[in-house]
Coordinates of C-alpha atoms and ligand atoms in Angstrom, one line a residue:
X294 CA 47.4 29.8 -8.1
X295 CA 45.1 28.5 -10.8
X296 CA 42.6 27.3 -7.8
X297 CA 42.2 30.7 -6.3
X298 CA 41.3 32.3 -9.9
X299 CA 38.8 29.6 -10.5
X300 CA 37.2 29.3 -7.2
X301 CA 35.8 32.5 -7.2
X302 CA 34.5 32.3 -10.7
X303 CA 33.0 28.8 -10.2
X304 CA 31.1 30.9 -6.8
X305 CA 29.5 33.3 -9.1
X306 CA 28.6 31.1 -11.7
X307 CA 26.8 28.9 -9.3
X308 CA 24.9 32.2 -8.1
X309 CA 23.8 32.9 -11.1
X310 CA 22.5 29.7 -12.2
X311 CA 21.0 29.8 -8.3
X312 CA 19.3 33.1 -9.5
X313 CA 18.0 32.0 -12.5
X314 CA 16.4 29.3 -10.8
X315 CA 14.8 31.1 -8.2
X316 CA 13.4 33.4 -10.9
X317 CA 12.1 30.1 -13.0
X318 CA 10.4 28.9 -9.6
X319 CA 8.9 31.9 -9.1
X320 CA 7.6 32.5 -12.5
X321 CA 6.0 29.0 -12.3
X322 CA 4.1 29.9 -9.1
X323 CA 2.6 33.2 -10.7
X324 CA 1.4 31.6 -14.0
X325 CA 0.0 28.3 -12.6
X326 CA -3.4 29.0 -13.6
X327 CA -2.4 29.2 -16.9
X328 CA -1.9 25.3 -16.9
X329 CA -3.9 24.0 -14.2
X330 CA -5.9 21.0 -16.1
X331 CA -9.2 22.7 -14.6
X332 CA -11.1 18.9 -15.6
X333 CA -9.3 17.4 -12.8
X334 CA -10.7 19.7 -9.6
X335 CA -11.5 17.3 -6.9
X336 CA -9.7 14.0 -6.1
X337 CA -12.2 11.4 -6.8
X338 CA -11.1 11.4 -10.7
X339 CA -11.4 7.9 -12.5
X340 CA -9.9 6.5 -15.4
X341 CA -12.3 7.8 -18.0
X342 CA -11.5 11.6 -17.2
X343 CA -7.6 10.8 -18.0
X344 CA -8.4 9.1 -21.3
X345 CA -9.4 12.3 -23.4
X346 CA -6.6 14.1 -22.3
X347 CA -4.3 11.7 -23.1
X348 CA -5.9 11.6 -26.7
X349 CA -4.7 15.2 -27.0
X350 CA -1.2 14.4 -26.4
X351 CA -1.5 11.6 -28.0
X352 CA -1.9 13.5 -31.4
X353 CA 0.4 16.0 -30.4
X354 CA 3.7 15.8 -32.6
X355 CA 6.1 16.9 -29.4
X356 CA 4.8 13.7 -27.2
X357 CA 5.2 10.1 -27.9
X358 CA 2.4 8.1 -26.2
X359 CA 2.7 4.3 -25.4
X360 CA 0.3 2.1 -24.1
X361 CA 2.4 -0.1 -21.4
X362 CA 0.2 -2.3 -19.9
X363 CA -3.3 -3.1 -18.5
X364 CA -5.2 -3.2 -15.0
X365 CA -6.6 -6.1 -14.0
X366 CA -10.1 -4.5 -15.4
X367 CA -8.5 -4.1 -18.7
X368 CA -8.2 -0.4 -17.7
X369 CA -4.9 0.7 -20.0
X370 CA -1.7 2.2 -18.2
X371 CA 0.0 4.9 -21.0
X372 CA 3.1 6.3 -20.6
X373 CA 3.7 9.7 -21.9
X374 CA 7.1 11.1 -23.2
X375 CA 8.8 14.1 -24.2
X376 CA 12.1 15.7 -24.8
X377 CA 15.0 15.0 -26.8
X378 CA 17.5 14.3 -23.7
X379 CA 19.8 11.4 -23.5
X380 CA 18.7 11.1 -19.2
X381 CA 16.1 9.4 -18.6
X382 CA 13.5 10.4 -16.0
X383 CA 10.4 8.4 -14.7
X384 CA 7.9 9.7 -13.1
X385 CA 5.0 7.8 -11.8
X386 CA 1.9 8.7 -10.0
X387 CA -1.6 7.1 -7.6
X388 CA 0.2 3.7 -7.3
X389 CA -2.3 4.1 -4.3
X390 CA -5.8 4.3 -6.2
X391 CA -6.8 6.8 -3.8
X392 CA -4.1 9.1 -3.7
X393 CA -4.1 11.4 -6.7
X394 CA -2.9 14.5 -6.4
X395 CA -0.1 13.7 -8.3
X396 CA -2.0 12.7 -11.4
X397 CA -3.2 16.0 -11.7
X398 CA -0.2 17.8 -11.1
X399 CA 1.4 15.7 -14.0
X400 CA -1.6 16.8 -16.6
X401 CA -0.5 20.7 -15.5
X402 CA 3.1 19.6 -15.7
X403 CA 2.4 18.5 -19.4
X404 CA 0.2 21.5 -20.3
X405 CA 3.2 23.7 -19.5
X406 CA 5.5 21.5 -21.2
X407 CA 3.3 21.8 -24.2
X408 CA 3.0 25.6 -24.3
X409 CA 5.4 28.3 -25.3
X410 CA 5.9 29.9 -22.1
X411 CA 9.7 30.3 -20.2
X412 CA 11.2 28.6 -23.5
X413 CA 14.4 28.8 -22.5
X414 CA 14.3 27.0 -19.4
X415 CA 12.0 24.8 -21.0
X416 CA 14.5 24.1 -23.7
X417 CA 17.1 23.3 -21.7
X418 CA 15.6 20.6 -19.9
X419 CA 14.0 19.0 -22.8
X420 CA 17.0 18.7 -24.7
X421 CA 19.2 17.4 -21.7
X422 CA 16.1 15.1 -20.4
X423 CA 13.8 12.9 -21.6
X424 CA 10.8 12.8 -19.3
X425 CA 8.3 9.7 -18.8
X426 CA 4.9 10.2 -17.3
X427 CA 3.0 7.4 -16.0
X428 CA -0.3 8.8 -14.1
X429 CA -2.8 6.7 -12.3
X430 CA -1.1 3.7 -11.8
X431 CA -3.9 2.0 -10.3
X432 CA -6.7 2.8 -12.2
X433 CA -9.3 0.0 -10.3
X434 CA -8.8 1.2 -6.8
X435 CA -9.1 5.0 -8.3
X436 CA -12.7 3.6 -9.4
X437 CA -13.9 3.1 -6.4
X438 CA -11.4 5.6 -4.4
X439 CA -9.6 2.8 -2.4
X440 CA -5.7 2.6 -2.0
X441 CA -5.3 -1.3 -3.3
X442 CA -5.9 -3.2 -6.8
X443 CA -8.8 -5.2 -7.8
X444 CA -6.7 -8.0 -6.5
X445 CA -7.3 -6.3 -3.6
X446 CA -3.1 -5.6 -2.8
X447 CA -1.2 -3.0 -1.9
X448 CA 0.6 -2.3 -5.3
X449 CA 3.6 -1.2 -3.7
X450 CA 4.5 -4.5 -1.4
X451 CA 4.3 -6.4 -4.6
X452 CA 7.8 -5.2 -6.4
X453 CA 9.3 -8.6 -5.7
X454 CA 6.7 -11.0 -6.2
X455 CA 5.5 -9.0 -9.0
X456 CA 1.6 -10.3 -9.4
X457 CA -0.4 -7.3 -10.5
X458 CA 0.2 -6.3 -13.9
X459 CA 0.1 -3.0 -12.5
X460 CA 3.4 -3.5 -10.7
X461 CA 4.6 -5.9 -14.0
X462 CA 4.1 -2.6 -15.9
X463 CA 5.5 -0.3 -13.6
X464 CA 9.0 -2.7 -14.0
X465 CA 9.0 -3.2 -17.2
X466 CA 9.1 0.5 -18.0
X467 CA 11.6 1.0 -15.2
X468 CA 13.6 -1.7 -16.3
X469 CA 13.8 -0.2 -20.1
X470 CA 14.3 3.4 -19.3
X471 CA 17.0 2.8 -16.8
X472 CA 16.1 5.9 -15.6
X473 CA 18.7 8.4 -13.5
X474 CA 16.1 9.6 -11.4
X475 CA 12.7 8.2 -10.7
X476 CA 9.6 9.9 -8.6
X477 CA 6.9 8.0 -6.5
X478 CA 3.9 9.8 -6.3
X479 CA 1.7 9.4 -3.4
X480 CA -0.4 10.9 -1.2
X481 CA -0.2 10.9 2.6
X482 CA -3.2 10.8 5.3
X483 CA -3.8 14.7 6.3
X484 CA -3.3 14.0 9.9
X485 CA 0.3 13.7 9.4
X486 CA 2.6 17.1 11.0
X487 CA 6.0 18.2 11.1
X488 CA 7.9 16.6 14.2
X489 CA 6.8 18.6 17.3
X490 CA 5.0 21.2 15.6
X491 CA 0.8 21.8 14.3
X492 CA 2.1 22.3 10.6
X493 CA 0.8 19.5 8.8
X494 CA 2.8 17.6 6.5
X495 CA 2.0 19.0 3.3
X496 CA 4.4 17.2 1.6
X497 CA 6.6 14.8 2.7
X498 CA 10.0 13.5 0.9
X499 CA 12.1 10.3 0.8
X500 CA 15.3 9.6 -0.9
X501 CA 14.3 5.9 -0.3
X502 CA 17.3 3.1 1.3
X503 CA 18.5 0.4 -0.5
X504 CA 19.4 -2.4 2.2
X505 CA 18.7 -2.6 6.2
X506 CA 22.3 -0.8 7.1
X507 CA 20.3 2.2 5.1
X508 CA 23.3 3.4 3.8
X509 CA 24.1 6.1 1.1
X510 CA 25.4 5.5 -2.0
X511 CA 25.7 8.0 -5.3
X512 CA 22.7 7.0 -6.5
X513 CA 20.5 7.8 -2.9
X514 CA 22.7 10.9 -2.3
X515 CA 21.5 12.5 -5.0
X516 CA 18.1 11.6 -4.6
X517 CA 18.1 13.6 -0.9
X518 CA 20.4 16.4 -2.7
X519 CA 17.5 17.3 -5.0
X520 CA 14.8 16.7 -2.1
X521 CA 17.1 19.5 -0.1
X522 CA 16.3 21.4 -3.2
X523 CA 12.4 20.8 -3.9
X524 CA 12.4 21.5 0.3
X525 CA 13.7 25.0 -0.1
X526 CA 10.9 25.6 -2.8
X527 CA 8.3 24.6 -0.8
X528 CA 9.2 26.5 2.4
X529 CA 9.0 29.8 0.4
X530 CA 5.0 29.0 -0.3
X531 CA 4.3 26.7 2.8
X532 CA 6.9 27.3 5.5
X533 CA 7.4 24.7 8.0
X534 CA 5.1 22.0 6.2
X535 CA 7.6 19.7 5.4
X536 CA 8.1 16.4 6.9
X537 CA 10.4 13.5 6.0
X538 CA 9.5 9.9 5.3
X539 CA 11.0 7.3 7.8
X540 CA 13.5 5.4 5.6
X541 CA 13.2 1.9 7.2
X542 CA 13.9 -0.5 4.5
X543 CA 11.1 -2.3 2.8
X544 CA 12.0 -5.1 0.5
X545 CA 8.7 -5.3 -1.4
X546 CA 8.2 -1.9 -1.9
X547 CA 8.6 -0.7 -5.0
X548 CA 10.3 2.6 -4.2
X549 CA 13.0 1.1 -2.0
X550 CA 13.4 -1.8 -5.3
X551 CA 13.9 1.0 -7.8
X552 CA 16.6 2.5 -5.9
X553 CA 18.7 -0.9 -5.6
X554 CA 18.2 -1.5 -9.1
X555 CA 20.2 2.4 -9.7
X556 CA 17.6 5.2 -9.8
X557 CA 17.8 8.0 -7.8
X558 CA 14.3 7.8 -5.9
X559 CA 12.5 10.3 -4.8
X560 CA 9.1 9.8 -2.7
X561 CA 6.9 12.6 -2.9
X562 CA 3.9 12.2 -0.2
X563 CA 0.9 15.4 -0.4
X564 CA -0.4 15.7 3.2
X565 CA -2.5 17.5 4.3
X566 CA -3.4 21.7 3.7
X567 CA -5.4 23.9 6.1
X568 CA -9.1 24.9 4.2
X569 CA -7.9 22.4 1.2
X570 CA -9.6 19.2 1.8
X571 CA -9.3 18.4 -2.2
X572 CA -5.6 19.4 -1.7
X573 CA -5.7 22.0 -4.8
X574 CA -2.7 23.9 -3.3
X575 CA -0.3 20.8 -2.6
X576 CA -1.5 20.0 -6.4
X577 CA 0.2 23.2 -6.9
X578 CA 2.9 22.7 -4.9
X579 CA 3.8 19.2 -6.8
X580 CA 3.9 21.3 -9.9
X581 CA 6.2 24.0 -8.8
X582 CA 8.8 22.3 -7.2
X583 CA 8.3 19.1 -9.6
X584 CA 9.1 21.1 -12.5
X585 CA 11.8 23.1 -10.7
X586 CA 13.5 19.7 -9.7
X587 CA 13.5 18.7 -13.4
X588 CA 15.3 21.9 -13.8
X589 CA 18.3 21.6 -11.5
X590 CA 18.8 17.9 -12.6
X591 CA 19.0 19.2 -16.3
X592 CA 21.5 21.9 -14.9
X593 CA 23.4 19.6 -12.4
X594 CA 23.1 22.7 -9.9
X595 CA 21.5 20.2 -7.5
X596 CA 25.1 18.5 -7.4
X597 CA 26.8 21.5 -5.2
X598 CA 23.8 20.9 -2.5
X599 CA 25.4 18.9 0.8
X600 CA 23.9 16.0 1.0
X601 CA 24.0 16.2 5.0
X602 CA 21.0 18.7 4.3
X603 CA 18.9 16.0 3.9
X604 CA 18.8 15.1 7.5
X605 CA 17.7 18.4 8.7
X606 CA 14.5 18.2 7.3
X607 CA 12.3 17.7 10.3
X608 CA 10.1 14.4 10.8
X609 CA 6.9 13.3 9.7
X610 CA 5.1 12.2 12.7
X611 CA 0.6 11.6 12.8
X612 CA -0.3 13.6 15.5
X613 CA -3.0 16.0 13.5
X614 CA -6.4 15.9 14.6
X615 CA -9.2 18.0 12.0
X616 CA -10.5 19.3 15.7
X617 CA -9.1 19.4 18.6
X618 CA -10.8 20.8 22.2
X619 CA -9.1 21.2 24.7
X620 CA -9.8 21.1 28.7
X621 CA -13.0 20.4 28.4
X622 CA -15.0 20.0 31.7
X623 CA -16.3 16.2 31.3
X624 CA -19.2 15.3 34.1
X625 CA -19.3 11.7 34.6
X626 CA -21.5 9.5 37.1
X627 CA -21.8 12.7 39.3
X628 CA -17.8 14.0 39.0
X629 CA -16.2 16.1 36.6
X630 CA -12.8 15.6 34.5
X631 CA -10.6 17.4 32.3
X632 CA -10.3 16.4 29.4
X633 CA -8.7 17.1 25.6
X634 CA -10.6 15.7 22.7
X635 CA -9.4 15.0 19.2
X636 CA -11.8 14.6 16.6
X637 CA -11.5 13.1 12.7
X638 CA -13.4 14.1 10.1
X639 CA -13.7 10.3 7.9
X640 CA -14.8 11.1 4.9
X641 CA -17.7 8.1 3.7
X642 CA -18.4 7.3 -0.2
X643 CA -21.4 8.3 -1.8
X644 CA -22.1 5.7 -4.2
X645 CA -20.0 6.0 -7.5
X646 CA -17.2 7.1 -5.3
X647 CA -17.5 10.8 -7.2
X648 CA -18.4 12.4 -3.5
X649 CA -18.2 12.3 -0.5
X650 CA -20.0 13.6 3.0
X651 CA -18.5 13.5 6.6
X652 CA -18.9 11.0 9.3
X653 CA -16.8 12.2 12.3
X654 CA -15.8 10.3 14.9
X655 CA -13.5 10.6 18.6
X656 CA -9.8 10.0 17.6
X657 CA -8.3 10.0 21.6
X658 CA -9.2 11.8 24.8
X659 CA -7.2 12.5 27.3
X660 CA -4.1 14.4 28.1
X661 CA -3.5 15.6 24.1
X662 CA -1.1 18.2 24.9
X663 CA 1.6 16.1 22.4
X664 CA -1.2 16.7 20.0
X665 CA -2.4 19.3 17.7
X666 CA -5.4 19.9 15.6
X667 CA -6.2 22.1 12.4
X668 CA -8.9 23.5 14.4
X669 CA -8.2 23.9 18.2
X670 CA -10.5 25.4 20.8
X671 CA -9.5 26.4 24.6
X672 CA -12.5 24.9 26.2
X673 CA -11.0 25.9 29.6
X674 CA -14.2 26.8 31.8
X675 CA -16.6 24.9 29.4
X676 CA -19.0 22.3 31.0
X677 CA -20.1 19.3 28.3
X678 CA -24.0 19.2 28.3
X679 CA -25.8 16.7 26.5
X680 CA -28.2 17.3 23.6
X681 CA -32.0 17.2 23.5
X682 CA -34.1 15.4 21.4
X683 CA -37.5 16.8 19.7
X684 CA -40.4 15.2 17.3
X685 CA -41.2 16.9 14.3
X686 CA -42.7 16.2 11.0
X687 CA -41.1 18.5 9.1
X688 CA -37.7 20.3 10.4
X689 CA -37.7 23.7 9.7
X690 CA -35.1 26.3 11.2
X691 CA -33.0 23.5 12.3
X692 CA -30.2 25.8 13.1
X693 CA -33.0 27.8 15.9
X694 CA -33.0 24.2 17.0
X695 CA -29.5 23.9 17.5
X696 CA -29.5 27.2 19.2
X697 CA -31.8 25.9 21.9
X698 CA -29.9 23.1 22.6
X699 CA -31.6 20.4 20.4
X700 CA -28.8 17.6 18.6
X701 CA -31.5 15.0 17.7
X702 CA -34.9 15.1 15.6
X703 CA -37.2 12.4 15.3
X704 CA -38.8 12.7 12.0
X705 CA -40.1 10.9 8.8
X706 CA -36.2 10.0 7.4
X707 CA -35.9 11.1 3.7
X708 CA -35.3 8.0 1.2
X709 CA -31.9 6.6 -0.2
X710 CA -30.1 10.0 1.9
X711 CA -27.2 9.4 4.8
X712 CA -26.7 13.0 6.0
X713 CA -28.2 16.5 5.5
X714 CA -26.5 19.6 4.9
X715 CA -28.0 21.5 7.8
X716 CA -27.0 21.3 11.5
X717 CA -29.0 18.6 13.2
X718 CA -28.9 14.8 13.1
X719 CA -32.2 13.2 12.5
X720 CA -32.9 9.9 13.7
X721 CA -35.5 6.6 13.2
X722 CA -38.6 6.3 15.7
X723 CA -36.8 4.2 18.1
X724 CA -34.0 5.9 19.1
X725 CA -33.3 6.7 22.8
X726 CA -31.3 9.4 24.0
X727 CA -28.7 8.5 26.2
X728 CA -26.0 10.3 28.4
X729 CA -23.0 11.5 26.8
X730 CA -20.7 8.8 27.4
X731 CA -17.1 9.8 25.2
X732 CA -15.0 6.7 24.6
X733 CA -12.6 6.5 21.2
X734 CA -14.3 5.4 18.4
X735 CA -17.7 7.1 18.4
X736 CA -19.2 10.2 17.0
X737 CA -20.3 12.6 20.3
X738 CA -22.6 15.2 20.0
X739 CA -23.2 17.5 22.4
X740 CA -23.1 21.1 23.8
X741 CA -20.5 23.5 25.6
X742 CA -21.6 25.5 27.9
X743 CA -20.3 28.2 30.3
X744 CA -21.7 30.0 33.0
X745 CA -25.2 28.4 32.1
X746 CA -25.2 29.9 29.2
X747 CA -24.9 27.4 25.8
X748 CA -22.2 28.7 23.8
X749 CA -21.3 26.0 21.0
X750 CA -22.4 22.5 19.7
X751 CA -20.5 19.3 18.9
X752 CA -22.5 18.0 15.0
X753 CA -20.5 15.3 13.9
X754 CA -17.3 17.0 14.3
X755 CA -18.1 20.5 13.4
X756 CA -17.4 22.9 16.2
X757 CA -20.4 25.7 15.9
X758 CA -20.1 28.8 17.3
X759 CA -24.1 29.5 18.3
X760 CA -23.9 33.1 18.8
X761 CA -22.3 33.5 14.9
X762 CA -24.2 33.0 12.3
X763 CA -23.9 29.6 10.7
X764 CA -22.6 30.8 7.5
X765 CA -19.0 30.5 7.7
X766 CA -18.3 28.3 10.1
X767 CA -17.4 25.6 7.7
X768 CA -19.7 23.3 9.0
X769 CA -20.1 20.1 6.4
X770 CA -23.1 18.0 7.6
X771 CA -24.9 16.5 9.9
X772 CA -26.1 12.4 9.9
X773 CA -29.2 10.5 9.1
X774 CA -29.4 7.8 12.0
X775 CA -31.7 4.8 10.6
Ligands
LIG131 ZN1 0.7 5.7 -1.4

């Protein structure tokens, strides 16, 4: 008897606490501007730009900041605390120098933290948790935008052996929190999609193993039980975009380590996001559902979620291309194929590692049809023709250039530069033309053209249109050949 009266009770109260989540999930979406750290707007952010910001939180009474450790460059690792919460969380970010979407989602995590807005909710979790940031793990590879340490490891197959005093530090304040749940922060190439669909990855989840037999004790189920929850969120504001991390065991890594030693672990990997090459909407999305996570584990809602859930969330598999053509008519020594092409926009330093430019190059060709791109063109009918080469002194219209079938001009090269922002490769006095000859690995240019008529051209990787203007085609640049 007593059961059926408090079944039914216990249903509604879980709806309501449902509801109320929802409505602080939502409510997080809406005001993100509001805390968006607007310093932190592109991905190649260093050490330095963290530091004043820290300073503010630093003399803020509601945080406790700790220095924790040092780089190997003597660059200083701080960990940032708040709330009054007897559970422990840890939440660490850009173990991976260049992956740091997470570090700025963690300065707007601590901005909202900081400010008055949905109290209650705000309340609640700071007086049931205590949080502990720790952003930009590896501060040296962030320097010069490169995933491992100025040893030159991988920071995350070095939990065991424990040589970088990155990965010393990142113990040691594991090891002292005893944290209930902990969360890996990483980014994830853009190429990588939801099994057997084009959605990329945009973020992908782990509730990491703790042996081989991967099996599932309390502490791994409830990592996947609040991953079931942070997937919901994100399929309301990027449907289908979710993938899930292979959980193969790794005994160096630290994620895998952290979860043996009793933490719930979550991996969070930002992918890639269609038109968001400096992922500024996953950085969003790592805020939402970050925060909301922190939220159901101060509520224990996350507890009534099955933890079979977890294994419904589809696969991350790499079968993205940034453009893929398809059915191309390829004419080689006198025959013509079909063909798919997938293309990569590589993104190449400029020095500092602050920026960036693009130097494409041929991913596969071949039969692609297991393969998608983020751009894809039906080049069905389309005949490959090669470009033409002209000498100039000076290029002007180099887009009339283009339009006539030109890829290449020779010219006087301007000092100290590696690509120009118009739409035509220049190249050095003694460069020959050759036939377009596709093989992986290179960076083809070259035109498309159908019934005799030229109708688009390949510019390092940038698919143009030539009866559109060029203004909103997206087109990055084109390369200086020395
Ligand atoms: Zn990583």
């Amino acid at each position: 008897m007593m059961i059926k009266k408090i079944l039914p009770l216990a249903l509604f109260s879980l709806g309501l606490t449902l509801q109320a989540q929802d409505d602080f999930t939502t409510q997080l979406y809406a005001s993100y501007e509001r805390f968006r750290e607007p310093s932190l707007d592109q991905r190649r952010i260093k050490h330095a730009e963290i530091q004043p910001l820290i300073e503010k939180f630093r003399d803020n009474p509601k945080f406790e900041v700790n220095k924790v450790g040092e780089s190997i460059e003597g660059r200083s690792l701080q960990l940032i605390s708040i709330g009054s919460g007897t559970e422990n969380i840890f939440l660490w970010s850009q173990m991976h120098g260049d992956e740091p979407t997470a570090t700025q989602a963690i300065f707007d995590i601590l901005h909202f933290l900081d400010s008055p807005y949905l109290q209650g909710e705000k309340e609640l979790i700071l007086s049931r948790l205590k949080l502990h940031f720790l952003p930009m793990v590896n501060p040296d590879g962030a320097e010069v935008f490169q995933r491992r340490n100025a040893l030159g490891i991988d920071v995350n197959r070095d939990a065991l052996r424990l040589q970088s005093p990155e990965g010393r530090t990142l113990k040691r304040v594991r090891d002292s929190l005893e944290a209930s749940f902990g969360f890996n922060l990483h980014d994830q190439s853009r190429y990588y999609n939801a099994e057997r669909t084009a959605k990329p990855a945009t973020i992908s989840y782990l509730a990491a193993a703790y042996n081989y037999e991967k099996d599932i004790n309390e502490v791994r189920a409830k990592a996947m039980q609040v991953i079931v929850f942070m997937d919901r969120i994100i399929q309301n504001y990027a449907p289908g975009q979710v993938g899930r991390y292979s959980d193969g065991f790794e005994p160096r890594a630290f994620g895998d380590n952290i979860a043996k030693w009793g933490t719930s672990l979550i991996l969070i990997e930002s992918g890639g996001y269609a038109d968001d090459r400096e992922k500024q909407q996953i950085r969003k999305l790592n805020y939402v559902s970050i925060l909301s996570a922190l939220y159901t584990i101060a509520t224990g809602s996350y507890r009534e979620i099955p933890v079979g859930d977890y294994e419904k969330i589809p696969n991350n598999d790499r079968k993205l291309f940034d453009l893929k053509i398809e059915n191309v008519t390829y004419p080689l020594m006198g025959k013509d194929y079909i063909l798919d092409l997938g293309l990569f926009l590589n993104e190449a330093d400029l020095k500092g590692h602050e920026d960036f430019y693009y130097r494409a190059s041929l991913g596969d060709q071949g039969d692609l049809s297991t393969f998608y791109g983020y751009q894809t063109f039906d080049a069905t009918g389309y005949r490959i023709v090669p470009p033409k080469m002209v000498e100039m002194d000076k290029v002007a219209d180099p887009y009339g250039l283009l339009r006539d079938g030109v890829g290449y001009v020779k010219t006087e090269l301007p000092e100290g530069q590696a690509f120009v922002t118009y739409p035509m490769n220049l190249v050095h006095d003694g460069f020959k033309l050759r036939p377009v000859v596709l093989q992986p690995g290179i960076n083809p240019t070259f035109f498309l053209e159908r019934e005799g008529k030229l109708t688009h051209a390949l510019i390092n990787g940038f698919l143009i249109d030539l009866s559109k203007p060029l203004e909103g085609q997206g087109f990055g640049n084109a390369l200086i050949y020395r």
